[in-house]
């Protein structure tokens, strides 16, 4: 039924996406954020899914204005008519946690006022409680427990989500972001009006121009979509690798293109700084290693960066992973996202067969402190591909990697001294190691151990595991069948006993055989 399933997939997936969108709108809170994330993944998800979910980016049903007005006036301590010269009752945009309204201050400044949804704190806590229940189930599953501390991941997610509900903190993030790019006229963040802001109300300069996914309007404004993708990508490279502070919610409702005028060229505008991420110096150094490795196609260096990021399970076969990464670079480096999606399925199957031992073992784990960075990079990949279907991550990263590499080697003295010292230690140790080896050879103590190739050993282990599981499965089915037959024929106690034995055997087999 493969051809039938493929032919009917668009309809089935579209219906599933439509049901999810309706559920997210009805429940609000965290589910809307999940939908927003999926809607940006045009690099990996088909258009009929992302298109169905795109309304969740900034078209969530708004709250009634009466409720929003009451909350805003309570927070600002005065009627809206006293604080603003005008206030638009129709929201400019509605999001998962709040909504934005255009207004004009009494001084004539055009602003956007963000106001939280009533009771959003309670809704978020309910969502987090539900996620805690799910986490309590997930952590019981060994493959997940080995690869991720799901409780720590949820704790980080919960802390960041609660920070999003603090508009005072968001104002501070916006000011910090503006300071980062004060010398870059091509990137802009809105001005914060602190005197009109509280923990649940935030007043910002009105910088809502062309939405970054409004491709026709961007082209009509005389701006190249490919240039927008490149600027967006380079801006994030600077945020992550140079400063270590980044805007962690780059969905299309938070990014705009300001057309050029007589005073400046076109500008990329960021809004909504509730979700931001920070990169520690140690993590940033490891990420820089990864960027250099990808840009220069250095597989060994890339795997070293995995180790520094704590992204490999203890005991992972580093040499085999290096071999796999080298093959990835040889086959896929330099291809655009569009080209990667068009790779023949048979080529991917051949690659999977070549490294089926790694596919089977999956020696990777999720670093607890990179959850939002991973989410941001995933969204960024989708947005750049949407702007420019020929967007090439590798070619975009290569010049940046060369710059980092030049900085590393030009730091100069420390780099070369470390290299010289490392080789010096090896040379000094060589005579002693050679003498010890010759002495053991003279005494007849030198043993030569031969091993099967690593890939062959893994295949034998996997075959042995499969045979053991098959044997256990056959015995399990036999006991289960015997118990059922006895139960049906009136031997209820013997039948139940057979089922219990089958269950015990199943647990024992799968606990012992990994």
Short mmCIF file of C-alpha atoms in Angstrom, two decimals:
data_model
loop_
_atom_site.label_atom_id
_atom_site.label_comp_id
_atom_site.label_asym_id
_atom_site.label_seq_id
_atom_site.Cartn_x
_atom_site.Cartn_y
_atom_site.Cartn_z
CA UNK A 1 0.00 0.00 0.00
CA UNK A 2 3.04 2.29 -0.23
CA UNK A 3 1.90 4.18 -3.32
CA UNK A 4 -1.62 4.60 -1.91
CA UNK A 5 -0.25 5.92 1.39
CA UNK A 6 2.04 8.36 -0.42
CA UNK A 7 -0.79 9.58 -2.63
CA UNK A 8 -3.14 10.20 0.29
CA UNK A 9 -0.50 11.64 2.69
CA UNK A 10 -1.17 15.34 1.95
CA UNK A 11 -4.83 15.01 2.83
CA UNK A 12 -4.18 13.04 6.00
CA UNK A 13 -1.41 15.33 7.25
CA UNK A 14 -3.40 18.46 6.42
CA UNK A 15 -6.34 17.13 8.42
CA UNK A 16 -4.04 16.32 11.35
CA UNK A 17 -2.48 19.80 11.22
CA UNK A 18 -5.95 21.37 11.08
CA UNK A 19 -7.05 19.39 14.16
CA UNK A 20 -3.91 20.38 16.04
CA UNK A 21 -4.38 24.05 15.16
CA UNK A 22 -7.96 23.95 16.46
CA UNK A 23 -6.79 22.25 19.66
CA UNK A 24 -3.99 24.78 20.19
CA UNK A 25 -6.35 27.71 19.70
CA UNK A 26 -8.87 26.21 22.10
CA UNK A 27 -6.35 25.46 24.85
CA UNK A 28 -3.91 28.34 24.23
CA UNK A 29 -0.66 28.69 26.18
CA UNK A 30 2.17 26.27 25.44
CA UNK A 31 0.40 24.40 22.62
CA UNK A 32 0.33 27.57 20.52
CA UNK A 33 4.11 27.85 20.91
CA UNK A 34 4.49 24.25 19.72
CA UNK A 35 2.39 25.06 16.65
CA UNK A 36 4.41 28.22 15.96
CA UNK A 37 7.60 26.18 16.07
CA UNK A 38 6.26 23.57 13.64
CA UNK A 39 4.93 26.24 11.27
CA UNK A 40 8.46 27.60 10.71
CA UNK A 41 10.02 24.26 9.75
CA UNK A 42 9.60 24.68 6.00
CA UNK A 43 13.02 23.08 5.63
CA UNK A 44 11.77 19.69 6.86
CA UNK A 45 7.96 19.78 6.82
CA UNK A 46 5.79 19.96 3.67
CA UNK A 47 3.97 23.18 2.83
CA UNK A 48 0.53 21.70 3.45
CA UNK A 49 1.46 21.27 7.15
CA UNK A 50 3.34 24.53 7.70
CA UNK A 51 0.70 26.48 5.78
CA UNK A 52 -2.09 25.05 7.93
CA UNK A 53 -0.23 26.05 11.11
CA UNK A 54 1.00 29.45 9.91
CA UNK A 55 -2.00 31.28 11.41
CA UNK A 56 -0.63 30.41 14.85
CA UNK A 57 2.34 32.72 14.25
CA UNK A 58 0.42 35.90 15.07
CA UNK A 59 -3.25 35.31 14.27
CA UNK A 60 -4.38 33.65 17.50
CA UNK A 61 -7.96 34.67 18.41
CA UNK A 62 -7.76 37.82 20.58
CA UNK A 63 -9.21 38.37 24.03
CA UNK A 64 -12.23 40.62 24.40
CA UNK A 65 -11.09 44.23 24.62
CA UNK A 66 -13.00 44.85 27.85
CA UNK A 67 -10.88 42.26 29.68
CA UNK A 68 -7.64 43.58 28.13
CA UNK A 69 -8.55 47.17 28.97
CA UNK A 70 -9.35 46.33 32.59
CA UNK A 71 -6.00 44.58 33.03
CA UNK A 72 -4.03 47.40 31.37
CA UNK A 73 -5.69 50.13 33.42
CA UNK A 74 -5.12 48.19 36.64
CA UNK A 75 -1.44 47.79 35.78
CA UNK A 76 -0.89 51.41 34.65
CA UNK A 77 -2.96 52.87 37.49
CA UNK A 78 -5.06 55.14 35.25
CA UNK A 79 -7.64 54.96 32.43
CA UNK A 80 -6.17 54.38 28.99
CA UNK A 81 -7.63 57.73 27.86
CA UNK A 82 -5.41 59.52 30.39
CA UNK A 83 -2.22 57.66 29.52
CA UNK A 84 -2.56 57.66 25.72
CA UNK A 85 -3.73 60.18 23.13
CA UNK A 86 -5.35 57.29 21.24
CA UNK A 87 -5.58 53.54 21.73
CA UNK A 88 -6.71 51.11 19.01
CA UNK A 89 -9.18 48.60 20.40
CA UNK A 90 -8.52 46.13 17.56
CA UNK A 91 -5.33 44.20 18.28
CA UNK A 92 -2.40 44.48 15.91
CA UNK A 93 -1.48 40.88 16.71
CA UNK A 94 -2.56 38.20 19.17
CA UNK A 95 -0.08 35.66 20.47
CA UNK A 96 -0.02 32.79 22.93
CA UNK A 97 0.67 34.85 26.06
CA UNK A 98 -0.66 38.29 25.17
CA UNK A 99 -1.69 40.65 22.40
CA UNK A 100 -0.44 43.94 20.96
CA UNK A 101 -2.40 47.15 20.31
CA UNK A 102 -1.32 50.25 18.43
CA UNK A 103 -1.48 53.53 20.37
CA UNK A 104 -0.19 57.10 20.32
CA UNK A 105 1.37 58.75 23.35
CA UNK A 106 0.37 62.26 24.36
CA UNK A 107 3.74 63.42 23.02
CA UNK A 108 2.82 62.10 19.56
CA UNK A 109 5.04 59.00 19.58
CA UNK A 110 3.55 55.98 17.82
CA UNK A 111 3.82 52.92 20.04
CA UNK A 112 2.70 49.32 20.37
CA UNK A 113 1.36 48.23 23.75
CA UNK A 114 1.72 44.56 24.68
CA UNK A 115 -0.78 43.36 27.25
CA UNK A 116 -0.87 39.88 28.77
CA UNK A 117 -3.95 37.72 28.48
CA UNK A 118 -6.02 37.59 31.68
CA UNK A 119 -5.29 34.43 33.73
CA UNK A 120 -2.38 33.48 31.47
CA UNK A 121 -0.27 32.70 34.56
CA UNK A 122 -2.78 30.04 35.60
CA UNK A 123 -3.01 28.57 32.07
CA UNK A 124 0.79 28.28 31.82
CA UNK A 125 1.02 26.55 35.20
CA UNK A 126 -1.68 24.06 34.10
CA UNK A 127 0.29 23.34 30.89
CA UNK A 128 3.50 22.88 32.87
CA UNK A 129 1.75 20.53 35.29
CA UNK A 130 0.58 18.45 32.31
CA UNK A 131 4.13 18.39 30.95
CA UNK A 132 5.45 17.25 34.34
CA UNK A 133 3.08 14.29 34.13
CA UNK A 134 4.32 13.44 30.64
CA UNK A 135 7.94 13.77 31.82
CA UNK A 136 7.26 11.34 34.66
CA UNK A 137 6.27 8.79 31.98
CA UNK A 138 9.10 9.56 29.56
CA UNK A 139 11.86 9.19 32.15
CA UNK A 140 10.79 5.59 32.73
CA UNK A 141 11.69 4.70 29.14
CA UNK A 142 15.40 3.67 29.11
CA UNK A 143 16.35 4.96 25.61
CA UNK A 144 15.07 8.42 26.57
CA UNK A 145 16.44 8.28 30.11
CA UNK A 146 19.91 7.46 28.77
CA UNK A 147 19.95 10.35 26.32
CA UNK A 148 18.21 13.20 28.12
CA UNK A 149 17.59 14.44 31.62
CA UNK A 150 13.99 15.27 30.80
CA UNK A 151 13.35 16.73 34.24
CA UNK A 152 16.23 19.20 33.78
CA UNK A 153 15.00 20.05 30.28
CA UNK A 154 11.51 20.75 31.61
CA UNK A 155 12.96 22.86 34.44
CA UNK A 156 14.83 25.04 31.92
CA UNK A 157 11.78 25.31 29.68
CA UNK A 158 9.55 26.21 32.66
CA UNK A 159 11.94 28.90 33.92
CA UNK A 160 12.17 30.51 30.48
CA UNK A 161 8.42 30.39 29.96
CA UNK A 162 7.81 32.08 33.31
CA UNK A 163 10.36 34.75 32.38
CA UNK A 164 8.25 35.47 29.29
CA UNK A 165 5.45 36.52 31.64
CA UNK A 166 7.68 39.22 33.17
CA UNK A 167 7.56 42.24 30.85
CA UNK A 168 10.06 44.13 33.02
CA UNK A 169 12.64 41.45 32.22
CA UNK A 170 11.63 41.58 28.55
CA UNK A 171 12.23 45.34 28.49
CA UNK A 172 15.72 44.74 29.87
CA UNK A 173 16.39 42.15 27.17
CA UNK A 174 15.26 44.58 24.45
CA UNK A 175 17.60 47.27 25.78
CA UNK A 176 20.50 44.82 25.86
CA UNK A 177 19.79 43.68 22.29
CA UNK A 178 19.66 47.29 21.08
CA UNK A 179 23.01 47.97 22.76
CA UNK A 180 24.53 44.92 21.00
CA UNK A 181 23.63 46.32 17.58
CA UNK A 182 23.98 50.05 18.24
CA UNK A 183 26.88 50.22 15.74
CA UNK A 184 25.06 48.12 13.13
CA UNK A 185 22.58 50.29 11.19
CA UNK A 186 21.14 47.27 9.37
CA UNK A 187 19.59 45.71 12.51
CA UNK A 188 17.09 47.41 14.77
CA UNK A 189 15.19 46.80 18.02
CA UNK A 190 12.28 48.95 19.28
CA UNK A 191 12.71 51.67 21.88
CA UNK A 192 11.26 50.84 25.31
CA UNK A 193 8.98 53.33 27.10
CA UNK A 194 9.61 52.28 30.69
CA UNK A 195 7.22 54.85 32.21
CA UNK A 196 4.34 53.15 30.38
CA UNK A 197 5.42 49.59 31.22
CA UNK A 198 4.86 47.17 34.10
CA UNK A 199 5.26 43.43 34.67
CA UNK A 200 2.14 42.72 32.55
CA UNK A 201 2.08 45.74 30.19
CA UNK A 202 4.94 46.72 27.87
CA UNK A 203 5.01 49.82 25.67
CA UNK A 204 7.42 49.84 22.74
CA UNK A 205 8.21 51.96 19.70
CA UNK A 206 6.03 50.98 16.73
CA UNK A 207 8.39 49.16 14.37
CA UNK A 208 5.86 46.85 12.71
CA UNK A 209 6.76 46.98 9.01
CA UNK A 210 6.78 44.07 6.52
CA UNK A 211 6.42 40.66 8.13
CA UNK A 212 9.45 38.56 7.24
CA UNK A 213 7.30 35.86 5.64
CA UNK A 214 5.38 38.34 3.46
CA UNK A 215 7.60 37.48 0.51
CA UNK A 216 5.66 39.44 -2.12
CA UNK A 217 5.78 42.66 -0.08
CA UNK A 218 9.50 42.24 0.56
CA UNK A 219 10.15 41.89 -3.16
CA UNK A 220 7.81 44.81 -3.96
CA UNK A 221 9.82 46.98 -1.54
CA UNK A 222 12.93 46.32 -3.64
CA UNK A 223 14.58 44.05 -1.06
CA UNK A 224 16.17 40.77 -2.08
CA UNK A 225 14.78 37.81 -0.17
CA UNK A 226 18.16 36.10 -0.42
CA UNK A 227 19.77 39.17 1.21
CA UNK A 228 17.21 39.03 4.04
CA UNK A 229 18.02 35.35 4.66
CA UNK A 230 21.75 36.07 4.65
CA UNK A 231 21.43 39.02 7.04
CA UNK A 232 19.20 37.04 9.38
CA UNK A 233 21.69 34.17 9.41
CA UNK A 234 24.74 36.37 9.95
CA UNK A 235 22.95 38.29 12.71
CA UNK A 236 22.40 35.06 14.61
CA UNK A 237 25.99 33.95 14.10
CA UNK A 238 27.03 37.20 15.81
CA UNK A 239 24.52 36.77 18.64
CA UNK A 240 25.47 33.17 19.41
CA UNK A 241 29.18 32.92 18.70
CA UNK A 242 30.44 36.42 19.46
CA UNK A 243 28.20 37.88 22.17
CA UNK A 244 26.64 34.75 23.67
CA UNK A 245 23.18 36.34 24.04
CA UNK A 246 20.46 35.65 21.48
CA UNK A 247 16.82 36.26 20.62
CA UNK A 248 15.35 32.77 21.16
CA UNK A 249 11.91 33.19 19.58
CA UNK A 250 12.53 34.17 15.93
CA UNK A 251 9.17 33.10 14.55
CA UNK A 252 7.72 35.22 11.70
CA UNK A 253 5.50 37.29 13.99
CA UNK A 254 8.62 38.65 15.69
CA UNK A 255 10.70 39.66 12.66
CA UNK A 256 10.10 42.47 10.18
CA UNK A 257 11.78 44.12 7.22
CA UNK A 258 11.85 47.93 7.21
CA UNK A 259 12.15 49.26 3.63
CA UNK A 260 14.93 51.66 2.71
CA UNK A 261 14.33 55.42 2.71
CA UNK A 262 16.42 58.56 2.22
CA UNK A 263 18.05 58.16 5.65
CA UNK A 264 18.98 54.47 5.67
CA UNK A 265 18.97 51.22 3.74
CA UNK A 266 16.55 48.40 4.51
CA UNK A 267 16.75 47.09 8.07
CA UNK A 268 16.02 43.82 9.84
CA UNK A 269 13.84 44.40 12.91
CA UNK A 270 13.48 42.14 15.95
CA UNK A 271 10.57 42.41 18.41
CA UNK A 272 9.41 40.35 21.42
CA UNK A 273 12.38 39.67 23.67
CA UNK A 274 10.53 37.60 26.24
CA UNK A 275 12.40 34.44 25.25
CA UNK A 276 16.15 34.93 25.09
CA UNK A 277 19.08 32.60 25.56
CA UNK A 278 22.56 32.96 26.99
CA UNK A 279 25.63 30.96 26.08
CA UNK A 280 28.30 30.45 28.73
CA UNK A 281 31.95 31.05 27.72
CA UNK A 282 32.64 27.30 27.84
CA UNK A 283 29.67 26.42 25.64
CA UNK A 284 30.48 29.30 23.29
CA UNK A 285 34.04 28.00 22.88
CA UNK A 286 32.68 24.54 22.05
CA UNK A 287 30.16 26.00 19.59
CA UNK A 288 32.91 28.00 17.91
CA UNK A 289 34.82 24.73 17.53
CA UNK A 290 31.75 23.20 15.90
CA UNK A 291 31.33 26.16 13.55
CA UNK A 292 34.98 26.02 12.48
CA UNK A 293 34.72 22.25 12.02
CA UNK A 294 31.64 22.47 9.79
CA UNK A 295 33.01 25.42 7.83
CA UNK A 296 36.34 23.65 7.20
CA UNK A 297 34.92 20.10 6.91
CA UNK A 298 37.03 18.87 9.84
CA UNK A 299 35.17 15.80 11.16
CA UNK A 300 37.57 15.11 14.03
CA UNK A 301 37.27 18.67 15.28
CA UNK A 302 33.48 18.47 15.05
CA UNK A 303 33.38 15.36 17.22
CA UNK A 304 35.67 17.04 19.75
CA UNK A 305 33.13 19.83 19.95
CA UNK A 306 30.39 17.23 20.61
CA UNK A 307 32.44 15.97 23.55
CA UNK A 308 32.94 19.51 24.89
CA UNK A 309 29.18 20.11 24.60
CA UNK A 310 28.47 16.85 26.46
CA UNK A 311 26.44 15.69 23.48
CA UNK A 312 27.84 12.12 23.38
CA UNK A 313 26.93 9.24 25.65
CA UNK A 314 29.74 7.85 27.84
CA UNK A 315 31.56 5.11 25.97
CA UNK A 316 30.53 6.35 22.52
CA UNK A 317 32.79 5.10 19.71
CA UNK A 318 34.46 8.38 18.79
CA UNK A 319 36.43 6.95 15.85
CA UNK A 320 33.27 5.55 14.28
CA UNK A 321 31.44 8.86 14.71
CA UNK A 322 34.35 10.68 13.05
CA UNK A 323 34.11 8.21 10.17
CA UNK A 324 30.39 8.93 9.84
CA UNK A 325 30.85 12.70 9.98
CA UNK A 326 33.53 12.48 7.31
CA UNK A 327 31.10 10.61 5.09
CA UNK A 328 28.43 13.26 5.75
CA UNK A 329 30.82 16.01 4.68
CA UNK A 330 31.86 14.06 1.57
CA UNK A 331 28.27 13.40 0.48
CA UNK A 332 26.28 16.40 1.65
CA UNK A 333 28.56 19.37 2.40
CA UNK A 334 27.88 22.38 0.21
CA UNK A 335 24.33 21.43 -0.73
CA UNK A 336 21.52 23.94 -0.23
CA UNK A 337 18.50 23.04 1.90
CA UNK A 338 16.48 22.58 -1.28
CA UNK A 339 19.10 20.20 -2.69
CA UNK A 340 19.22 18.25 0.56
CA UNK A 341 15.45 17.72 0.45
CA UNK A 342 15.75 16.42 -3.14
CA UNK A 343 18.38 13.77 -2.35
CA UNK A 344 17.38 10.39 -3.75
CA UNK A 345 15.91 8.14 -1.08
CA UNK A 346 18.16 5.30 -2.19
CA UNK A 347 21.24 7.39 -1.41
CA UNK A 348 19.96 8.04 2.11
CA UNK A 349 19.20 4.34 2.53
CA UNK A 350 22.72 3.45 1.40
CA UNK A 351 24.16 5.89 3.93
CA UNK A 352 21.96 4.41 6.67
CA UNK A 353 23.13 0.89 5.79
CA UNK A 354 26.77 1.97 5.87
CA UNK A 355 26.39 3.32 9.40
CA UNK A 356 23.56 1.16 10.68
CA UNK A 357 25.56 0.40 13.83
CA UNK A 358 25.44 4.11 14.79
CA UNK A 359 21.77 4.31 13.80
CA UNK A 360 21.13 1.35 16.07
CA UNK A 361 23.11 2.62 19.05
CA UNK A 362 22.37 6.37 18.67
CA UNK A 363 25.28 7.40 20.96
CA UNK A 364 24.01 10.97 21.41
CA UNK A 365 22.39 12.74 24.33
CA UNK A 366 20.62 16.08 24.71
CA UNK A 367 22.68 18.70 26.59
CA UNK A 368 20.40 20.30 29.18
CA UNK A 369 21.58 23.87 28.55
CA UNK A 370 21.13 23.87 24.75
CA UNK A 371 17.39 23.27 24.44
CA UNK A 372 16.54 26.84 23.39
CA UNK A 373 19.60 27.21 21.21
CA UNK A 374 18.60 24.05 19.35
CA UNK A 375 15.04 25.34 18.97
CA UNK A 376 16.30 28.70 17.70
CA UNK A 377 18.64 27.16 15.14
CA UNK A 378 15.83 24.89 13.90
CA UNK A 379 13.46 27.85 13.42
CA UNK A 380 16.24 29.88 11.80
CA UNK A 381 16.93 27.10 9.29
CA UNK A 382 13.27 27.00 8.29
CA UNK A 383 12.94 30.77 7.96
CA UNK A 384 16.09 31.16 5.85
CA UNK A 385 14.93 28.36 3.56
CA UNK A 386 11.51 29.97 3.22
CA UNK A 387 13.10 33.30 2.25
CA UNK A 388 15.58 31.68 -0.11
CA UNK A 389 14.93 28.07 -1.22
CA UNK A 390 18.57 27.93 -2.34
CA UNK A 391 19.86 29.02 1.08
CA UNK A 392 23.11 27.18 1.78
CA UNK A 393 23.98 26.75 5.43
CA UNK A 394 27.46 25.44 4.63
CA UNK A 395 28.48 28.27 2.32
CA UNK A 396 27.02 30.81 4.75
CA UNK A 397 28.98 29.35 7.64
CA UNK A 398 32.29 28.88 5.82
CA UNK A 399 33.43 32.58 5.78
CA UNK A 400 32.44 32.98 9.43
CA UNK A 401 34.38 29.82 10.31
CA UNK A 402 37.44 31.11 8.46
CA UNK A 403 37.22 34.34 10.47
CA UNK A 404 37.06 32.40 13.73
CA UNK A 405 39.97 30.23 12.63
CA UNK A 406 42.03 33.31 11.74
CA UNK A 407 41.29 34.84 15.15
CA UNK A 408 42.28 31.59 16.84
CA UNK A 409 45.64 31.31 15.08
CA UNK A 410 46.38 35.03 15.21
CA UNK A 411 45.92 35.12 18.96
CA UNK A 412 49.15 33.94 18.19
CA UNK A 413 51.70 33.17 20.81
CA UNK A 414 49.48 31.13 23.13
CA UNK A 415 48.15 29.02 20.27
CA UNK A 416 51.56 28.17 18.84
CA UNK A 417 53.14 27.66 22.29
CA UNK A 418 50.44 25.13 23.14
CA UNK A 419 51.02 23.30 19.87
CA UNK A 420 54.81 23.23 20.42
CA UNK A 421 54.42 22.07 24.04
CA UNK A 422 52.06 19.27 23.01
CA UNK A 423 54.44 17.95 20.38
CA UNK A 424 57.37 18.44 22.78
CA UNK A 425 55.68 16.26 25.41
CA UNK A 426 55.11 13.55 22.83
CA UNK A 427 58.73 13.64 21.63
CA UNK A 428 60.13 13.57 25.17
CA UNK A 429 57.97 10.58 26.08
CA UNK A 430 58.85 8.62 22.94
CA UNK A 431 62.34 7.23 24.02
CA UNK A 432 60.98 5.98 27.37
CA UNK A 433 57.98 4.30 25.72
CA UNK A 434 60.22 2.70 23.08
CA UNK A 435 62.66 1.41 25.74
CA UNK A 436 59.82 -0.10 27.79
CA UNK A 437 58.41 -1.83 24.72
CA UNK A 438 61.81 -3.32 23.76
CA UNK A 439 62.37 -4.51 27.35
CA UNK A 440 59.00 -6.33 27.38
CA UNK A 441 59.83 -7.86 23.99
CA UNK A 442 63.19 -9.17 25.29
CA UNK A 443 61.47 -10.76 28.33
CA UNK A 444 58.81 -12.32 26.14
CA UNK A 445 56.08 -10.35 27.92
CA UNK A 446 54.83 -8.58 24.83
CA UNK A 447 51.47 -9.96 23.79
CA UNK A 448 49.79 -9.24 20.48
CA UNK A 449 46.01 -9.15 20.65
CA UNK A 450 43.97 -9.26 17.49
CA UNK A 451 40.45 -7.96 17.36
CA UNK A 452 37.75 -8.10 14.80
CA UNK A 453 37.06 -4.77 13.09
CA UNK A 454 34.87 -2.55 15.23
CA UNK A 455 32.00 -2.50 12.74
CA UNK A 456 32.08 -6.31 12.46
CA UNK A 457 32.10 -6.68 16.26
CA UNK A 458 29.07 -4.43 16.53
CA UNK A 459 27.22 -6.39 13.89
CA UNK A 460 27.93 -9.64 15.77
CA UNK A 461 26.72 -8.10 19.03
CA UNK A 462 23.55 -6.87 17.33
CA UNK A 463 22.96 -10.29 15.76
CA UNK A 464 23.43 -11.98 19.14
CA UNK A 465 21.00 -9.54 20.75
CA UNK A 466 18.45 -10.09 18.00
CA UNK A 467 18.67 -13.89 18.36
CA UNK A 468 18.25 -13.68 22.14
CA UNK A 469 15.24 -11.41 21.76
CA UNK A 470 13.74 -13.70 19.14
CA UNK A 471 14.20 -16.71 21.42
CA UNK A 472 12.69 -14.88 24.36
CA UNK A 473 9.82 -13.71 22.17
CA UNK A 474 9.03 -17.25 21.01
CA UNK A 475 8.96 -18.54 24.59
CA UNK A 476 6.85 -15.54 25.61
CA UNK A 477 4.30 -16.23 22.86
CA UNK A 478 4.24 -19.90 23.84
CA UNK A 479 3.50 -19.14 27.50
CA UNK A 480 0.93 -16.50 26.55
CA UNK A 481 -0.84 -18.89 24.17
CA UNK A 482 -0.78 -21.77 26.68
CA UNK A 483 -2.18 -19.54 29.40
CA UNK A 484 -4.96 -18.36 27.09
CA UNK A 485 -5.88 -21.92 26.06
CA UNK A 486 -6.03 -23.09 29.69
CA UNK A 487 -8.06 -20.04 30.73
CA UNK A 488 -10.59 -20.57 27.92
CA UNK A 489 -10.93 -24.26 28.86
CA UNK A 490 -11.81 -23.52 32.48
CA UNK A 491 -8.33 -23.78 34.03
CA UNK A 492 -8.42 -20.16 35.10
CA UNK A 493 -5.68 -20.32 37.76
CA UNK A 494 -3.27 -22.14 35.45
CA UNK A 495 -4.13 -19.70 32.67
CA UNK A 496 -3.43 -16.67 34.84
CA UNK A 497 -0.22 -18.33 36.00
CA UNK A 498 0.84 -18.74 32.37
CA UNK A 499 0.18 -15.06 31.70
CA UNK A 500 2.19 -14.03 34.77
CA UNK A 501 5.12 -16.20 33.69
CA UNK A 502 4.94 -14.70 30.20
CA UNK A 503 4.98 -11.18 31.64
CA UNK A 504 7.91 -11.95 33.95
CA UNK A 505 9.85 -13.48 31.06
CA UNK A 506 9.16 -10.45 28.85
CA UNK A 507 10.40 -8.01 31.50
CA UNK A 508 13.47 -10.16 32.23
CA UNK A 509 14.44 -10.57 28.58
CA UNK A 510 14.19 -6.86 27.74
CA UNK A 511 15.90 -5.80 30.97
CA UNK A 512 18.85 -8.14 30.42
CA UNK A 513 19.32 -7.66 26.68
CA UNK A 514 20.26 -4.16 25.59
#
